[in-house]
mmCIF file of C-alpha atoms in Angstrom:
data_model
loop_
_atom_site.group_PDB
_atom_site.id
_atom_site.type_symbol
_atom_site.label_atom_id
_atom_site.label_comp_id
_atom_site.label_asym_id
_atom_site.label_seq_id
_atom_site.Cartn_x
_atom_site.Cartn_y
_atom_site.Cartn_z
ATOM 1 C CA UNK A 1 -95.283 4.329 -135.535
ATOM 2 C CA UNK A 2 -92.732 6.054 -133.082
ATOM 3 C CA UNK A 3 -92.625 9.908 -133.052
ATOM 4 C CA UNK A 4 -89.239 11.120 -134.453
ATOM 5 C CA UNK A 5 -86.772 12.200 -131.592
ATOM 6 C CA UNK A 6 -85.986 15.841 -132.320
ATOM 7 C CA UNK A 7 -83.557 18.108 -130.127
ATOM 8 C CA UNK A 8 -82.446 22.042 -130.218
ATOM 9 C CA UNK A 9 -78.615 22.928 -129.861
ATOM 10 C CA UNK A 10 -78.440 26.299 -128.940
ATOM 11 C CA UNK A 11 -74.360 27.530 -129.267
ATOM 12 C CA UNK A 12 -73.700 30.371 -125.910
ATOM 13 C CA UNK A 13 -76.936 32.200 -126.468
ATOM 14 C CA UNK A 14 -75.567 34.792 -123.747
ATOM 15 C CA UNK A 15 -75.625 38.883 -123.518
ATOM 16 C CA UNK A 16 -72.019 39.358 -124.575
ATOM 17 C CA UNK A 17 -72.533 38.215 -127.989
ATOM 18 C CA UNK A 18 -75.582 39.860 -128.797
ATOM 19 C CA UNK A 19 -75.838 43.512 -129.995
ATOM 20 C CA UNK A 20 -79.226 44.302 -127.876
ATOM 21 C CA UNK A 21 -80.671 47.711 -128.681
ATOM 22 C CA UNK A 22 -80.256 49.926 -126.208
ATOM 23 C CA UNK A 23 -83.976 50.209 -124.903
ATOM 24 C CA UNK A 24 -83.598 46.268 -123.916
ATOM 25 C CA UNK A 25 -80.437 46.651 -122.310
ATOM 26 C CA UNK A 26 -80.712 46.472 -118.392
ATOM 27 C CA UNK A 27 -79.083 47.605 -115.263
ATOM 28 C CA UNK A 28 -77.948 46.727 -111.939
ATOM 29 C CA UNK A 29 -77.433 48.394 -108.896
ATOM 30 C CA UNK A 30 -73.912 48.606 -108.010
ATOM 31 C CA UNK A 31 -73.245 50.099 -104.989
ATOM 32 C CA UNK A 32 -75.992 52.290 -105.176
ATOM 33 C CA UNK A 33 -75.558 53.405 -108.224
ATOM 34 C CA UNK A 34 -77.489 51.997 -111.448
ATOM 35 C CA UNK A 35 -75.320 50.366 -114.201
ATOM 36 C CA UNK A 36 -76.312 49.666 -117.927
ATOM 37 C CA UNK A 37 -75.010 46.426 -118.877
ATOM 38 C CA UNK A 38 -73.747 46.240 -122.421
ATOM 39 C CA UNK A 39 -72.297 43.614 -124.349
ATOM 40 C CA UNK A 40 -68.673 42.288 -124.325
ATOM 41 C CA UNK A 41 -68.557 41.370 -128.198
ATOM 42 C CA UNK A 42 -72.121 42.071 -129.319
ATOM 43 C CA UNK A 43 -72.438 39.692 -132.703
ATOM 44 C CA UNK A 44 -74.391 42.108 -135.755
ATOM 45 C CA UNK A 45 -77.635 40.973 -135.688
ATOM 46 C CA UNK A 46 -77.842 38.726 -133.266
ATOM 47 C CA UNK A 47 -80.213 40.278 -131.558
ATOM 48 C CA UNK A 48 -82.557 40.063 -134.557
ATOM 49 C CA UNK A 49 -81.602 36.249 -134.481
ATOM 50 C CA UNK A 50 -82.850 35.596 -130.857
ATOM 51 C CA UNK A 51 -85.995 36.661 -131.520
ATOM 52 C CA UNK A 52 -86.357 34.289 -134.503
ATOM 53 C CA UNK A 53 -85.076 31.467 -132.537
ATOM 54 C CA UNK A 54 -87.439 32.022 -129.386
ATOM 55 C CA UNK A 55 -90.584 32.233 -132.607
ATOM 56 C CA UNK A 56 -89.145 29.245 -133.833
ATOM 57 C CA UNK A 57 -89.265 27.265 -130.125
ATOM 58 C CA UNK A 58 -92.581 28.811 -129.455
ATOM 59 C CA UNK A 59 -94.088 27.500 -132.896
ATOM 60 C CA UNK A 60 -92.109 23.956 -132.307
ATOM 61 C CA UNK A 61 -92.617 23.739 -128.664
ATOM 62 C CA UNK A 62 -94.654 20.239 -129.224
ATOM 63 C CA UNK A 63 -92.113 18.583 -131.659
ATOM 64 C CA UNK A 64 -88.386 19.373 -129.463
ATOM 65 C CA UNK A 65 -88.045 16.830 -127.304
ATOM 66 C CA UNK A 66 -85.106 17.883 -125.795
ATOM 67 C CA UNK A 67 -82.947 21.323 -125.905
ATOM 68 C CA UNK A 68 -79.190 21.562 -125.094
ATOM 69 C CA UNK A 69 -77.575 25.341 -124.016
ATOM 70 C CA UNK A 70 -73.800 25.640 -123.930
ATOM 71 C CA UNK A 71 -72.173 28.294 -122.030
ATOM 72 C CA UNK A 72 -69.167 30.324 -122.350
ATOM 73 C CA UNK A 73 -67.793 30.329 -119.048
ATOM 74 C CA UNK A 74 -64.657 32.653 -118.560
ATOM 75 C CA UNK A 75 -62.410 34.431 -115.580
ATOM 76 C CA UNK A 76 -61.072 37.788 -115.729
ATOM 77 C CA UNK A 77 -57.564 35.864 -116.076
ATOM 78 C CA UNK A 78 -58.011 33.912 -119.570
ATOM 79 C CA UNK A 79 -55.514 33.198 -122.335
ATOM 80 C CA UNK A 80 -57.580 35.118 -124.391
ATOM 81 C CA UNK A 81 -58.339 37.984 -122.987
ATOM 82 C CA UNK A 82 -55.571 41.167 -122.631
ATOM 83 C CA UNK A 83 -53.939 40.296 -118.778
ATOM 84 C CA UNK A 84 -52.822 36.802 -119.624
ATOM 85 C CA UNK A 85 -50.109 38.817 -122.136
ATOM 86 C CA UNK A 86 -47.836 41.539 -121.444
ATOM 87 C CA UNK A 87 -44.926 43.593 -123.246
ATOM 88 C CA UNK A 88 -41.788 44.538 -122.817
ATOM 89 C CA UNK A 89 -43.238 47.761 -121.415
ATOM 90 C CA UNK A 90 -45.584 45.541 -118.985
ATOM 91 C CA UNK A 91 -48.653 46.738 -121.259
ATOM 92 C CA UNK A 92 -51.293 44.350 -122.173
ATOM 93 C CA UNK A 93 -52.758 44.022 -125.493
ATOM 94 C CA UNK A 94 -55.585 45.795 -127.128
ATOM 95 C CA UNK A 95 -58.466 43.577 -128.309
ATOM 96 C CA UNK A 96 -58.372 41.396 -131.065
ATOM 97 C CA UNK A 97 -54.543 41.771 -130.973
ATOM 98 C CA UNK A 98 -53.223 38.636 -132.799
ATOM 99 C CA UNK A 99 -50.553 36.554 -131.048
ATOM 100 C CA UNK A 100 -48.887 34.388 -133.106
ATOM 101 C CA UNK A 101 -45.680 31.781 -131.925
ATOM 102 C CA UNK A 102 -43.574 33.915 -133.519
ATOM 103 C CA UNK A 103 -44.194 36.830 -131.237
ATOM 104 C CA UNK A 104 -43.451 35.341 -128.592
ATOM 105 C CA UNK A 105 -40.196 33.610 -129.648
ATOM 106 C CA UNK A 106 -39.224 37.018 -130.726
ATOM 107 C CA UNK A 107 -40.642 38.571 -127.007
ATOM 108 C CA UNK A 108 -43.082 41.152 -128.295
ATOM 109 C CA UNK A 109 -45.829 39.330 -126.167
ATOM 110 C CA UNK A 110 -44.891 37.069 -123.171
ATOM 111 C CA UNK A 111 -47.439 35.655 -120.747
ATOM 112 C CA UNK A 112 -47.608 37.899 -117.815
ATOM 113 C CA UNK A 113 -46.503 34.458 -115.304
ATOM 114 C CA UNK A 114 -43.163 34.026 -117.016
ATOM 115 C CA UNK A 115 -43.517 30.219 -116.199
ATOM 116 C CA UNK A 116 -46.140 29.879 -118.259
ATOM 117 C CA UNK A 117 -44.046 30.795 -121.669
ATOM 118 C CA UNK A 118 -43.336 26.812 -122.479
ATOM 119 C CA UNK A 119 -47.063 26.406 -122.017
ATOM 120 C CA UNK A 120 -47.610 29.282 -124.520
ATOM 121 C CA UNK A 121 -45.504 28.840 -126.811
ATOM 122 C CA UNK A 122 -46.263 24.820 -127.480
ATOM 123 C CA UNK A 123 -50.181 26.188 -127.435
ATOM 124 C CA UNK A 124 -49.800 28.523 -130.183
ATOM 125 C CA UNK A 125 -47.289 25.938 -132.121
ATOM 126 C CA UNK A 126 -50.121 24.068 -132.070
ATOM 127 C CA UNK A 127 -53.044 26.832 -133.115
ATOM 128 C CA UNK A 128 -51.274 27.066 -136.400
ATOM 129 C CA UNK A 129 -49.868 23.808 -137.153
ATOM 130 C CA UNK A 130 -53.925 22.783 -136.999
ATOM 131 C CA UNK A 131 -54.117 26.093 -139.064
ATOM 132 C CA UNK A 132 -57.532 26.613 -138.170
ATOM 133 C CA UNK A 133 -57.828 29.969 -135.280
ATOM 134 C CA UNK A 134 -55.166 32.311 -134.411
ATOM 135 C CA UNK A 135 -54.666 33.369 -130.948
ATOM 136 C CA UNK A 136 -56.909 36.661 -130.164
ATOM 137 C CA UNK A 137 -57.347 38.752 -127.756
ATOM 138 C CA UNK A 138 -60.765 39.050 -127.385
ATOM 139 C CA UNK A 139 -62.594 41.862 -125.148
ATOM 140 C CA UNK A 140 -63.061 40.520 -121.741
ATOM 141 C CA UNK A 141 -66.255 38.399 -122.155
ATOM 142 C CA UNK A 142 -68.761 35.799 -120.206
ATOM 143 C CA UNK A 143 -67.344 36.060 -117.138
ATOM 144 C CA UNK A 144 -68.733 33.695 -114.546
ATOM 145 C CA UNK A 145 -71.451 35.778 -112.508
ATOM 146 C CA UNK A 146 -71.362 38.670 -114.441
ATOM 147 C CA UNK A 147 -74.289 39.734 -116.678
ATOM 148 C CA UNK A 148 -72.925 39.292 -119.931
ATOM 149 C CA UNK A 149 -72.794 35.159 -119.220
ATOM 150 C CA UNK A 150 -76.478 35.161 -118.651
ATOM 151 C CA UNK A 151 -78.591 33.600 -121.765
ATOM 152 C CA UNK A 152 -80.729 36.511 -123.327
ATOM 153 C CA UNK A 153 -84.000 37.235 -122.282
ATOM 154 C CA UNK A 154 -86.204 36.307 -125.359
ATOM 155 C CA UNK A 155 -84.012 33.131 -125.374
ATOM 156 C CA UNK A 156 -84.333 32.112 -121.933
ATOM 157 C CA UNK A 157 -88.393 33.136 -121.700
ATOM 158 C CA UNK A 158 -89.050 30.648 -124.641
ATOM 159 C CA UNK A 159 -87.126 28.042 -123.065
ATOM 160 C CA UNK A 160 -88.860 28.204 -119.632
ATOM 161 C CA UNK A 161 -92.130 28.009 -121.388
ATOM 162 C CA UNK A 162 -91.088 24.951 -123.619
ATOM 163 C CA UNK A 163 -89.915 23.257 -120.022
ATOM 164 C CA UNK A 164 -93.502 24.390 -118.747
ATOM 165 C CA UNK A 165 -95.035 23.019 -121.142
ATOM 166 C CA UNK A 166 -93.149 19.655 -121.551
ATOM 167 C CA UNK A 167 -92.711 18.948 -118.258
ATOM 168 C CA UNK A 168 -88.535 18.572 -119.237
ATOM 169 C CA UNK A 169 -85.552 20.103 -117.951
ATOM 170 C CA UNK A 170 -83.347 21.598 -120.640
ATOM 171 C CA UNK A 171 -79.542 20.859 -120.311
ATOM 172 C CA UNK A 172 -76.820 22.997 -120.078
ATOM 173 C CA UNK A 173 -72.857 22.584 -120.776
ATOM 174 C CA UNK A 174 -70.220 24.834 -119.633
ATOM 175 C CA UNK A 175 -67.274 25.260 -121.715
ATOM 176 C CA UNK A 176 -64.194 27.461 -121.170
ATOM 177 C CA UNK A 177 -63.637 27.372 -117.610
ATOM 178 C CA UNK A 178 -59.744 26.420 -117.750
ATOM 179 C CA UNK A 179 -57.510 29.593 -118.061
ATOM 180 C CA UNK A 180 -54.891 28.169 -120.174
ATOM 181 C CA UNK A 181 -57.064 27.307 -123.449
ATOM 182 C CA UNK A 182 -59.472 28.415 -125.622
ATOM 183 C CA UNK A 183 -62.538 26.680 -125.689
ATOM 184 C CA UNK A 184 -64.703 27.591 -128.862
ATOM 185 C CA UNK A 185 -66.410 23.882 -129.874
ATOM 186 C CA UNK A 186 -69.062 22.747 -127.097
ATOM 187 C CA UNK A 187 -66.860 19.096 -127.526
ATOM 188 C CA UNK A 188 -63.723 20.116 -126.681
ATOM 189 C CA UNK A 189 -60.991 22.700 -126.517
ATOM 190 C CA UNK A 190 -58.847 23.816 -129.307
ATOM 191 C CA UNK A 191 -55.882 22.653 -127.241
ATOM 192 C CA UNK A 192 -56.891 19.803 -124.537
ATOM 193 C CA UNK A 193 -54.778 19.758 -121.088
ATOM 194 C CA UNK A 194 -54.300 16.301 -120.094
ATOM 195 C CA UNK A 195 -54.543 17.610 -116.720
ATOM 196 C CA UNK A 196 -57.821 19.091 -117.349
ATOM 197 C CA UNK A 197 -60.979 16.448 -118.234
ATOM 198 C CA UNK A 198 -62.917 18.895 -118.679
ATOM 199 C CA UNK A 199 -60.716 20.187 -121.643
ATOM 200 C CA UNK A 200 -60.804 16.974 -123.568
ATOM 201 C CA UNK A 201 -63.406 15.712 -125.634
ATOM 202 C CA UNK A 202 -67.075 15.273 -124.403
ATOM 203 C CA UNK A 203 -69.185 12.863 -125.770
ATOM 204 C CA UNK A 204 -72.452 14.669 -125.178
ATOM 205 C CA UNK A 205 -72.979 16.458 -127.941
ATOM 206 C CA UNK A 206 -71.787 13.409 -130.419
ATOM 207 C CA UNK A 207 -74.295 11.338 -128.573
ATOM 208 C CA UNK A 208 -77.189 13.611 -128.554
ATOM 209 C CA UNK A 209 -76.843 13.400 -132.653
ATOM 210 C CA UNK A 210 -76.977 9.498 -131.978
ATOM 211 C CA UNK A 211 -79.905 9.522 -129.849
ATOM 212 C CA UNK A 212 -82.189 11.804 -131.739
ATOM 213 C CA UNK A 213 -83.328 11.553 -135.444
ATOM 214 C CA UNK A 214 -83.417 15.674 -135.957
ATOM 215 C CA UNK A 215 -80.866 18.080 -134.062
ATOM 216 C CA UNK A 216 -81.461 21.904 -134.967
ATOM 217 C CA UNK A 217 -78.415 24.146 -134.985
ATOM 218 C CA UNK A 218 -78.533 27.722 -133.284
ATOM 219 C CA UNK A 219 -76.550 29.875 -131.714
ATOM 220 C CA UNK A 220 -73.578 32.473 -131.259
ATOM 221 C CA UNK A 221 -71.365 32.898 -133.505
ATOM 222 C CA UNK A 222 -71.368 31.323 -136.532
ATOM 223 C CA UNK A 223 -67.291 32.259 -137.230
ATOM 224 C CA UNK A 224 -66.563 30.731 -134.293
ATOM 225 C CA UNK A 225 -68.039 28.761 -131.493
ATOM 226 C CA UNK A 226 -71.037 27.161 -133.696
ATOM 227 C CA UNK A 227 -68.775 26.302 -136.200
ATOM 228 C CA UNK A 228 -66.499 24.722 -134.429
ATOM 229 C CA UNK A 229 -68.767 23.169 -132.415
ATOM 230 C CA UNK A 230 -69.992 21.300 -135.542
ATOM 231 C CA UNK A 231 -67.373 20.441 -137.117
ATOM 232 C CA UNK A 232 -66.222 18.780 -133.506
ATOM 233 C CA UNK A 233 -69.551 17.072 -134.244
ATOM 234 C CA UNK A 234 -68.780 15.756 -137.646
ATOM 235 C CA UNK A 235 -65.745 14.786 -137.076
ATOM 236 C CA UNK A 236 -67.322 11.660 -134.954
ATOM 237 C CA UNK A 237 -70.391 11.368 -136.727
ATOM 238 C CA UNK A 238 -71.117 9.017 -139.951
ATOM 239 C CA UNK A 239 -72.159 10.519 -143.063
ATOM 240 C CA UNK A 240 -75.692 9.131 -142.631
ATOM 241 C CA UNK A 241 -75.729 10.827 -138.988
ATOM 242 C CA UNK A 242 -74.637 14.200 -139.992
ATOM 243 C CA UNK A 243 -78.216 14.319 -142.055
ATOM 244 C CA UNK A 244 -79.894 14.236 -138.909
ATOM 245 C CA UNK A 245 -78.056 17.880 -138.623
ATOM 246 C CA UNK A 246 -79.833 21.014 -139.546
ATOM 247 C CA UNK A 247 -78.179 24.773 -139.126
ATOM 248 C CA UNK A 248 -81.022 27.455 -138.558
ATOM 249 C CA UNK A 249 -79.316 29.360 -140.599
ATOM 250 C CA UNK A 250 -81.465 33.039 -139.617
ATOM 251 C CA UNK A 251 -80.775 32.370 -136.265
ATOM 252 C CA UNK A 252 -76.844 33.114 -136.024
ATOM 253 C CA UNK A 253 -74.473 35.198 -137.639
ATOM 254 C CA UNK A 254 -70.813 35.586 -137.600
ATOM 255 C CA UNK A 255 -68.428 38.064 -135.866
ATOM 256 C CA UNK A 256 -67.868 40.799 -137.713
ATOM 257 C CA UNK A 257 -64.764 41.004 -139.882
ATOM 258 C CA UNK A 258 -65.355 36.800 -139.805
ATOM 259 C CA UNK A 259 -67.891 36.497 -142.298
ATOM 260 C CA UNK A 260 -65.684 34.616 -145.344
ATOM 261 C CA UNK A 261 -65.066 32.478 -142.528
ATOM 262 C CA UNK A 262 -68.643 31.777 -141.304
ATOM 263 C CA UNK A 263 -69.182 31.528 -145.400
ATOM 264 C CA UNK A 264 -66.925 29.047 -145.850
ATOM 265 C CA UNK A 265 -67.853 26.933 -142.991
ATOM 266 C CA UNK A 266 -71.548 27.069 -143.987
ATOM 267 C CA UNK A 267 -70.326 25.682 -147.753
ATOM 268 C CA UNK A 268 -68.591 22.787 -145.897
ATOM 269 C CA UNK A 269 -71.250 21.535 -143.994
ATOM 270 C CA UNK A 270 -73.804 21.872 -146.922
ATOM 271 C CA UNK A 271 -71.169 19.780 -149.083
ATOM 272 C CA UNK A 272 -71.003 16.645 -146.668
ATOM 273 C CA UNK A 273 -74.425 16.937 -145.623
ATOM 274 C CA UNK A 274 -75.444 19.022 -143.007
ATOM 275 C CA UNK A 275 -79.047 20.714 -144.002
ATOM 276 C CA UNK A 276 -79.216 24.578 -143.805
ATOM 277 C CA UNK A 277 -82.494 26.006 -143.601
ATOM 278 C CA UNK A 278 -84.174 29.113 -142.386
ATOM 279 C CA UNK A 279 -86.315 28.670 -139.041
ATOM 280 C CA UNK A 280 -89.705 30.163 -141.001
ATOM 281 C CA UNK A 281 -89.636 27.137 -143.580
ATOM 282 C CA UNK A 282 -89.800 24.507 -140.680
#
């Protein structure tokens, strides 16, 4: 009888999005002088959540056959973060600022290249005519080669022993990499550039559900990039493939302020399918 197929999903498991205590936070010399490194947008609990997804990897290490990482991958310069936007006054924006289309028809926030505004202004047209995220500005976060994009330690230990152990490379996708759009789902970005490949949809993740006969769910956070990750996911997938889908469900949590959100995504997924279970039951 063949062995069923399973693979882990693990949504930017990276130090900006997890509220590490303060003992387990580390630091690097810069310039001869020692910095802490704290998080960018530390998730609550998330920290607790790592440690109950590296127990869960360590306790299925035999069973995951393979294990998929995606990565936030930012610059400084991003549409959502503050010095993509500028006033009147040439101030940027505090974070989590909302910009909606109607600020900047009216000019209360402009993109600080002024020939960027048609670009802007069609992108956040078409944030809310999908009705689904509002431009933020979020704190300046996973920047490429900083700290904060790195995948947590108790994360990244329990993968290197699975690949130890199983002789198998995990996989990694990057995701976010393109200034000019946001890039939440690990499929494709909430508005694609047709100049940009890398913007438009990706296959991977649709196909991993195709290959396997179990795909486990973890990640950061649920509000937001798991979510709509999976919902890229189920959008392609039949209703007899989205079974194969199950959301650790103590392994993530939602950004704060975000949890109707993360709530109402959760109910969603449970109605069409999608099995949410707690990593100890498995």
């Amino acid at each position: 009888m063949r062995q069923p197929m399973t693979s882990l999903l693990i949504i930017d498991p990276q130090y900006d999005f997890y509220d590490v205590p303060v003992n387990e936070q580390f630091t690097l010399d810069s310039e001869h002088q020692e910095k802490t490194i704290a998080p960018a947008l530390p998730v609550p609990g998330a920290w607790n959540d790592a440690q109950r997804l590296a127990s869960f990897i360590e306790k299925q290490q035999q069973h995951i056959h393979s294990i998929v990482v995606t990565l936030d991958s930012h610059s400084e310069y991003d549409i959502a973060h503050a010095i993509y936007w500028q006033n009147k006054s040439g101030e940027h924006p505090a974070p989590f600022t909302l910009i909606s289309h109607q600020d900047i028809v009216d000019g209360i926030w402009l993109p600080t290249k002024p020939e960027l505004l048609e670009h802007v202004l069609a992108y956040t047209q078409s944030l809310e005519q999908a009705a689904k995220y509002s431009l933020i500005i979020w704190p300046t976060h996973c920047v490429i080669g900083s700290a904060g994009h790195k995948v947590v330690a108790p994360i990244q230990a329990a993968i290197q022993r699975w690949e130890q152990k199983t002789n198998t490379q995990h996989i990694s996708i990057s995701k976010g990499e393109n200034p000019h759009t946001e890039h939440y789902g690990g499929c494709e970005a909430e508005y694609p550039l047709a100049d940009d490949k890398n913007t438009q949809f990706d296959p991977q993740l649709v196909e991993l559900v195709k290959q396997n006969d179990h795909v486990f769910i973890s990640g950061q956070a649920l509000s937001h990039c798991v979510a709509s990750t999976v919902e890229q996911m189920v959008e392609k997938l039949s209703s007899e493939e989205i079974k194969k889908l199950t959301i650790l469900i103590d392994t993530t949590s939602p950004v704060a302020g975000f949890e109707q959100q993360a709530e109402g995504f959760i109910d969603k997924m449970s109605q069409i399918g999608v099995n949410i279970l707690t990593s100890s039951n498995l």
